[in-house]
Short mmCIF file of C-alpha atoms and ligand atoms in Angstrom, two decimals:
data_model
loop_
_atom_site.label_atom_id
_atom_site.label_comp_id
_atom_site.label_asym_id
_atom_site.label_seq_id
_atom_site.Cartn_x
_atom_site.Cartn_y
_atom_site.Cartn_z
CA UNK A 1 12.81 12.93 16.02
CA UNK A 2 14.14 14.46 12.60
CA UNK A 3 13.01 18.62 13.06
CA UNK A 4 11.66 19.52 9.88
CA UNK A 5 10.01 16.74 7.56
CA UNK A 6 10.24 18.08 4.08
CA UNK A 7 7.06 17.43 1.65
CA UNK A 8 8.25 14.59 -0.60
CA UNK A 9 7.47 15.45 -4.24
CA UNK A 10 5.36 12.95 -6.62
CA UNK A 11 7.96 12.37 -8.33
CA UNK A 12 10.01 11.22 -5.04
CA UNK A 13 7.24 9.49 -3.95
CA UNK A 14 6.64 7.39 -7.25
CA UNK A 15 10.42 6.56 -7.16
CA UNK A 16 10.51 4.77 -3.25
CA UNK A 17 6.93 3.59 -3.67
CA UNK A 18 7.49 1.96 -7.05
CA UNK A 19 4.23 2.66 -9.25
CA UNK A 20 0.37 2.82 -8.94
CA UNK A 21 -1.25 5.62 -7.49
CA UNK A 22 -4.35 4.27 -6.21
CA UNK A 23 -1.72 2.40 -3.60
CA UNK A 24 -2.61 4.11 0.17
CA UNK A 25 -0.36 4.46 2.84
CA UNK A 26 -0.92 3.72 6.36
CA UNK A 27 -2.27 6.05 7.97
CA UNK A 28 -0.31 7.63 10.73
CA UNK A 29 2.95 6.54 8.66
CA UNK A 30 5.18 8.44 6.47
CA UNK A 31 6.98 4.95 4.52
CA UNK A 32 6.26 1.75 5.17
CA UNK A 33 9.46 -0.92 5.05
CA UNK A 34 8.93 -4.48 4.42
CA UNK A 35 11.48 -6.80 5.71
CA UNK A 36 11.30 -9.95 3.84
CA UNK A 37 12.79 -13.16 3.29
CA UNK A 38 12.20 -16.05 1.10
CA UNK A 39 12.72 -18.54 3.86
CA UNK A 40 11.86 -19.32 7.32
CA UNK A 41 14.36 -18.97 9.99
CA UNK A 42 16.83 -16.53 8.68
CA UNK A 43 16.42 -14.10 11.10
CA UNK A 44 13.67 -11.92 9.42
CA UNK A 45 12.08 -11.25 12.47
CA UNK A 46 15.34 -10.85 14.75
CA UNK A 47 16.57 -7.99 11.55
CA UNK A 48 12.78 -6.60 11.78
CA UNK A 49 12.93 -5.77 15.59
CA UNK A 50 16.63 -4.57 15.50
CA UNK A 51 15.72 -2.04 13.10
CA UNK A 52 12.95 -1.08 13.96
CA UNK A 53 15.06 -0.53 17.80
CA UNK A 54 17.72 1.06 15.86
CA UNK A 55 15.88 3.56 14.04
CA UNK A 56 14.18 4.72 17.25
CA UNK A 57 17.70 5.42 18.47
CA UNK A 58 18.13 7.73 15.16
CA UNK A 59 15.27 9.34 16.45
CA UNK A 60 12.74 8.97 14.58
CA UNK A 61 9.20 7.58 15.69
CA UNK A 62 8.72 4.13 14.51
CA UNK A 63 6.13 1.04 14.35
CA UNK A 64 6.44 -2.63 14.20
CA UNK A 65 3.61 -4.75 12.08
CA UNK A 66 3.87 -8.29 12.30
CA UNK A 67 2.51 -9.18 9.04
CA UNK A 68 3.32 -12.66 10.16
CA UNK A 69 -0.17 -14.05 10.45
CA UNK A 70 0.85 -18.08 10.77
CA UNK A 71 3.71 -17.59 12.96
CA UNK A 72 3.84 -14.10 14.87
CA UNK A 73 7.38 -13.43 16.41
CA UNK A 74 7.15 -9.88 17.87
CA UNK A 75 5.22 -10.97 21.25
CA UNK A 76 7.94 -13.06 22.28
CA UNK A 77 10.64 -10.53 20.93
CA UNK A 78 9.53 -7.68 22.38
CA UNK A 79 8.06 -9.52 25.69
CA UNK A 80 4.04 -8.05 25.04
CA UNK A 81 1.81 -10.13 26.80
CA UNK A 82 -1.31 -7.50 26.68
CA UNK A 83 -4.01 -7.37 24.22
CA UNK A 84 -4.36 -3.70 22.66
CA UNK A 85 -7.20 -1.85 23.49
CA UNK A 86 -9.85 -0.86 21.50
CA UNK A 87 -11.98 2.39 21.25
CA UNK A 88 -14.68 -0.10 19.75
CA UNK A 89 -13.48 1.22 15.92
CA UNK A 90 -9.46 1.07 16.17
CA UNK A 91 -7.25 -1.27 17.73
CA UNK A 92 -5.23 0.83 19.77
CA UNK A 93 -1.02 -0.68 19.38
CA UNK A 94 0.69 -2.11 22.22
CA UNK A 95 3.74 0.40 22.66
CA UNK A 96 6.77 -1.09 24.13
CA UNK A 97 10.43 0.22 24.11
CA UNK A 98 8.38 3.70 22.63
CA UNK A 99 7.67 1.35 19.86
CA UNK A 100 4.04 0.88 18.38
CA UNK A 101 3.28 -2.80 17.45
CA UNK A 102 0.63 -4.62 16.60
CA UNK A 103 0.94 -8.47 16.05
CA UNK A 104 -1.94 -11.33 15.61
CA UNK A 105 -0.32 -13.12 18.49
CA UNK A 106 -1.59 -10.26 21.20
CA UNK A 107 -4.93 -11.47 19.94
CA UNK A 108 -4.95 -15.09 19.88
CA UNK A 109 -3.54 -17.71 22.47
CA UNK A 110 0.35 -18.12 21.97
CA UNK A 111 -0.32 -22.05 21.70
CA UNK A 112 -2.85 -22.11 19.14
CA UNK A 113 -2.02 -22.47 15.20
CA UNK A 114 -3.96 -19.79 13.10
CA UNK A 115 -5.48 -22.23 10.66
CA UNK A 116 -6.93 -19.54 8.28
CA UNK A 117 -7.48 -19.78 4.77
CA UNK A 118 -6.24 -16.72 2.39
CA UNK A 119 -8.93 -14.44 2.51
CA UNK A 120 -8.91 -14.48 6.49
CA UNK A 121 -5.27 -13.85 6.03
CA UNK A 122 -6.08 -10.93 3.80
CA UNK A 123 -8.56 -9.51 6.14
CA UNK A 124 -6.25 -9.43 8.92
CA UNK A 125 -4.03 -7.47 6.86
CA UNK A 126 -6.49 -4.98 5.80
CA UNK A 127 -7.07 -4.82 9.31
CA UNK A 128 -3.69 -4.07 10.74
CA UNK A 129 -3.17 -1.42 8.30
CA UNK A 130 -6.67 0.33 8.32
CA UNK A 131 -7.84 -0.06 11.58
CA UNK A 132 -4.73 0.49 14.09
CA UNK A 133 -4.78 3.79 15.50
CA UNK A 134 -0.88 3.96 14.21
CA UNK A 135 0.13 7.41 15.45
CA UNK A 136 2.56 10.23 13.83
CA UNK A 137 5.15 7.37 12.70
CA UNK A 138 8.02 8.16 10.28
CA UNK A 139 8.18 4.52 9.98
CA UNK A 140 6.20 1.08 10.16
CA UNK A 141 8.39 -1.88 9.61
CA UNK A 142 6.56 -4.57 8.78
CA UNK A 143 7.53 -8.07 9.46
CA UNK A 144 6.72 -9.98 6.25
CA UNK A 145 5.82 -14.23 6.66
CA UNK A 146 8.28 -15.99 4.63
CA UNK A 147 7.66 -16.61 1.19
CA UNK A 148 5.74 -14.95 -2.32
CA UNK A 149 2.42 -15.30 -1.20
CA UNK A 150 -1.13 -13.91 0.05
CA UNK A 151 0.32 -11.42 2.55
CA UNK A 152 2.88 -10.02 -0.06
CA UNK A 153 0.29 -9.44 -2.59
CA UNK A 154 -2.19 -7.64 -0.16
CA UNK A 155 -0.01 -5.38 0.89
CA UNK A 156 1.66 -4.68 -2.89
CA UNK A 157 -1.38 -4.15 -4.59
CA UNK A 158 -3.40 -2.39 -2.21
CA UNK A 159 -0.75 -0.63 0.16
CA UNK A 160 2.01 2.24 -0.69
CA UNK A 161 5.16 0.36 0.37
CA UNK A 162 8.00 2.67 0.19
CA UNK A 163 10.72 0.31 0.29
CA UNK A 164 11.56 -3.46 0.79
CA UNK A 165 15.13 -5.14 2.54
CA UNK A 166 15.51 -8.93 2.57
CA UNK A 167 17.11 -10.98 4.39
CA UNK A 168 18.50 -13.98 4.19
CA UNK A 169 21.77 -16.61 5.30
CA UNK A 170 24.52 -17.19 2.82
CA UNK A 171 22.88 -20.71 2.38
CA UNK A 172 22.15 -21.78 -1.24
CA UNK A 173 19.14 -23.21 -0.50
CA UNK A 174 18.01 -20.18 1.45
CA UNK A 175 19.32 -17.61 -1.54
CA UNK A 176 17.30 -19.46 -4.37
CA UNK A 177 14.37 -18.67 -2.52
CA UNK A 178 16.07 -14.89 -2.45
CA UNK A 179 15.94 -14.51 -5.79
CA UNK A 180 12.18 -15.88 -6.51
CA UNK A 181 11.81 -12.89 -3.35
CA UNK A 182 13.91 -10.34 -5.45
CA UNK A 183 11.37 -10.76 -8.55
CA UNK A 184 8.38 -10.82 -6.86
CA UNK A 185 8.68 -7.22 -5.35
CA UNK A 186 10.46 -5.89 -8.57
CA UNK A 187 6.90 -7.36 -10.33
CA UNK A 188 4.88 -5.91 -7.78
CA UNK A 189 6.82 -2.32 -8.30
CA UNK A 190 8.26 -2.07 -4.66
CA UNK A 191 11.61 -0.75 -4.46
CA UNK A 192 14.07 -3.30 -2.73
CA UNK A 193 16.62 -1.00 -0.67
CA UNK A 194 18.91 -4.11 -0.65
CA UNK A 195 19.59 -7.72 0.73
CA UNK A 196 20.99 -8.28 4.25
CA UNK A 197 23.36 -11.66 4.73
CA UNK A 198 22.58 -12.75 8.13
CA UNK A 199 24.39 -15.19 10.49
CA UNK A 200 27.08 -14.32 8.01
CA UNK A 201 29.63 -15.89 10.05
CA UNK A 202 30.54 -16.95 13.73
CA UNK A 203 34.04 -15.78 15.58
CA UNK A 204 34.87 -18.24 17.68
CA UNK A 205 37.12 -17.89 21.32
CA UNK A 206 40.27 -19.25 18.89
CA UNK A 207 39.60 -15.79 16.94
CA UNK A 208 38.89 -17.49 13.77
CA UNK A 209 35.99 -16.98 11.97
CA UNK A 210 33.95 -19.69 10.25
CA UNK A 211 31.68 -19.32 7.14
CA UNK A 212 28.90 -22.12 8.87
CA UNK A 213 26.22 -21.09 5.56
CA UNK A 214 29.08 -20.54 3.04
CA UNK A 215 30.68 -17.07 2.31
CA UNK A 216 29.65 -14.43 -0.10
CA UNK A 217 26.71 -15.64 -1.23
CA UNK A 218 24.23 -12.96 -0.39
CA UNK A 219 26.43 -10.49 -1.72
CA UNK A 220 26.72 -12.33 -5.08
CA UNK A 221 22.90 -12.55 -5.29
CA UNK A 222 22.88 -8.66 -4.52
CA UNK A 223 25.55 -8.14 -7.88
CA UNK A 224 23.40 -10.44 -9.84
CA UNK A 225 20.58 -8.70 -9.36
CA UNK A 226 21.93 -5.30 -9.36
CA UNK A 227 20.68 -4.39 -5.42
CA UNK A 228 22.13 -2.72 -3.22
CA UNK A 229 23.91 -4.97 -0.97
CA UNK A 230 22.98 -3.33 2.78
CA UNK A 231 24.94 -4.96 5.47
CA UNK A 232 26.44 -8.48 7.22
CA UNK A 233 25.21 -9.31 9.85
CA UNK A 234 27.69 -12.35 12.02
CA UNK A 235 26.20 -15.01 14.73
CA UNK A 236 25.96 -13.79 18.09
CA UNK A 237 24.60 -16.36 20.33
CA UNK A 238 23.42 -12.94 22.48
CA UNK A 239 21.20 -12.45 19.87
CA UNK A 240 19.44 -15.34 20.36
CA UNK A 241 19.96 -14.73 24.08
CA UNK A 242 18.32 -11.25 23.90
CA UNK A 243 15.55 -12.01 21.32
CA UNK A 244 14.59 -14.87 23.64
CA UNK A 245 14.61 -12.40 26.69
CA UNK A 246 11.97 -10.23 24.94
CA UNK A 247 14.36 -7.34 24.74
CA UNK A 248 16.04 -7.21 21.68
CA UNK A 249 20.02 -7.01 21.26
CA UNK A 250 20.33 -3.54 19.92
CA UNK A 251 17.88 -2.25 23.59
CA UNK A 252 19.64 -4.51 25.85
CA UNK A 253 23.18 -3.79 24.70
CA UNK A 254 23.43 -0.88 23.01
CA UNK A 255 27.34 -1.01 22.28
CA UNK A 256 27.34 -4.38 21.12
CA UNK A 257 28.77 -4.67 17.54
CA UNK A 258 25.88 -6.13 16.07
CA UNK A 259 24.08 -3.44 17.67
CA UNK A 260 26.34 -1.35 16.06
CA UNK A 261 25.36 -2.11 12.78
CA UNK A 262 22.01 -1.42 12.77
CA UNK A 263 22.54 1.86 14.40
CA UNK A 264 24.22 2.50 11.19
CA UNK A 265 22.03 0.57 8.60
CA UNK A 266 19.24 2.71 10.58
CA UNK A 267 21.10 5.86 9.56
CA UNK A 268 21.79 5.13 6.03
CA UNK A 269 17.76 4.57 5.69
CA UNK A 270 17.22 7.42 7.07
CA UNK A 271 18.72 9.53 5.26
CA UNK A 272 17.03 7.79 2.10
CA UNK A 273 13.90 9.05 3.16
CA UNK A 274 14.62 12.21 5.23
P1 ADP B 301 12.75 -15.79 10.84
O1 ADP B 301 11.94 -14.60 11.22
O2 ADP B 301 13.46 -15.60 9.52
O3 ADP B 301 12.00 -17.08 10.88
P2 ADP B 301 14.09 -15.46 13.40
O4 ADP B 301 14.29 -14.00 13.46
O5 ADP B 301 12.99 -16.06 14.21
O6 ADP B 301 13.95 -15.96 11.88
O7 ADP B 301 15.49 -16.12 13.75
C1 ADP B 301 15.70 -17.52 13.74
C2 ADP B 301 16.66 -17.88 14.87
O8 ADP B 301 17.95 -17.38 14.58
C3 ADP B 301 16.25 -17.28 16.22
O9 ADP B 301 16.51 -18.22 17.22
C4 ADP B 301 17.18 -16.06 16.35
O10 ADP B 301 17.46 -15.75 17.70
C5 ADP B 301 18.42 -16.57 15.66
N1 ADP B 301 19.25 -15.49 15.06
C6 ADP B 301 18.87 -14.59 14.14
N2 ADP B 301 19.91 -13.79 13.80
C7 ADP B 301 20.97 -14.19 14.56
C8 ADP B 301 22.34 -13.75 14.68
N3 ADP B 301 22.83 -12.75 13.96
N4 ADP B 301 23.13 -14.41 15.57
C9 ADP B 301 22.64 -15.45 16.31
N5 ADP B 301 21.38 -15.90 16.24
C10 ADP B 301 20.55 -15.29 15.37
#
């Protein structure tokens, strides 16, 4: 836990929260950090879970939303199988791995599709962040669906977001959707702490490394786009392995490169906000 947390000044505040002031934060939460990607299956919610793990080792107190209302990941990454209790006003979060979390999937059946329309989607949102007994957290990550669309907006307009990192593959047809991400949240005012290239590349027992999405492309996007560009992340089938498992790679295996670097992607945010 960081000792002394230092009053941030409007002026900070503005700057990591983008604009509007009639934008609330979570309650119980110092920032809110949206992980995001354009596209499905590029290891938003693998990054998500990792960081949120990581920045718990950096000691500070942290939460995981899955914002993901179609296709909730953090049950089955985190291995929650109970429903969060309820005082009969709050939803109390499920805390695992002294994590808070709070996911649609610990209150609907794993098997069945949400088949919502927008506004339900909306309301769940609202939900998540106003009714969840979130407690003392310096931060939430949320888990973002893929895409520009309901969720995104909800939690723009009406939420202080305090930063956004998106991920994405080095695939071309993953980093156009990157950029239409990119403009969205600099439209909506949120500051984007930078772009993540995951599955970067895979080592194999020769010792060579192959570029299996292409090479450099995330970090291209980044200079295009003048972001920061945060970190590469390579493919680890123990990732996978882990994820699967319910305990994520950077809790199960501490010393493990990739575990590695989000120990120190966890530090570098940090010390952006404290
Ligand atoms: P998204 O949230 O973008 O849909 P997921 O986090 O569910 O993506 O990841 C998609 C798949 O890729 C999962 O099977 C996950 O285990 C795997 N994966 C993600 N990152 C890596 C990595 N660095 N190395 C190996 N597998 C990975």
């Amino acid at each position: 836990m960081p000792k002394e947390k230092p009053e941030l000044s409007d002026a900070m505040r503005k700057k990591l929260s983008g604009s509007s002031r009639e934008k609330k934060p979570i309650s119980g939460t110092k920032f809110t950090i949206a992980i995001s990607s354009a596209k499905g299956g590029v290891g938003k919610s693998t990054f998500a879970t990792n960081l949120a793990l990581a920045l718990k080792q950096n000691g500070c107190k942290v939460g995981l939303l899955d914002a993901d209302i179609y296709g909730p990941s953090i049950p089955k990454m985190f291995g929650i199988n109970e429903k969060p209790k309820s005082d009969g006003q709050k939803l109390e979060p499920v805390i695992k791995y002294d994590i808070q979390c709070m996911s649609i999937g610990f209150l609907t059946d794993e098997k069945t599709p949400m088949i919502w329309r927008g506004p339900m989607v909306t309301s769940a949102i609202k939900t998540f962040t106003q009714q969840v007994n979130w407690k003392d957290l310096d931060f939430i990550i949320v888990d973002m669906p893929p895409g520009t669309g309901d969720t995104q907006l909800t939690f723009s307009q009406g939420i202080e977001m305090n930063g956004a990192i998106i991920v994405s593959t080095p695939q071309e047809v993953a980093l156009l959707d990157v950029k239409r991400g990119i403009k969205m949240f600099d439209k909506l005012g949120v500051k984007i702490l930078g772009l993540i290239d995951n599955m970067s590349s895979f080592t194999g027992d020769d010792g060579k490394k192959y570029a299996i999405f292409g090479e450099g492309g995330v970090k291209r996007t980044a200079e295009e786009f003048n972001k920061e560009f945060l970190a590469e992340i390579p493919i680890d089938p123990n990732v996978g392995k882990f994820g699967d498992l319910g305990k994520p790679i950077v809790e199960s295996d501490p010393n493990n490169k990739i575990s590695q670097i989000y120990v120190n992607l966890a530090k570098k945010i940090k010390s952006i906000y404290f």
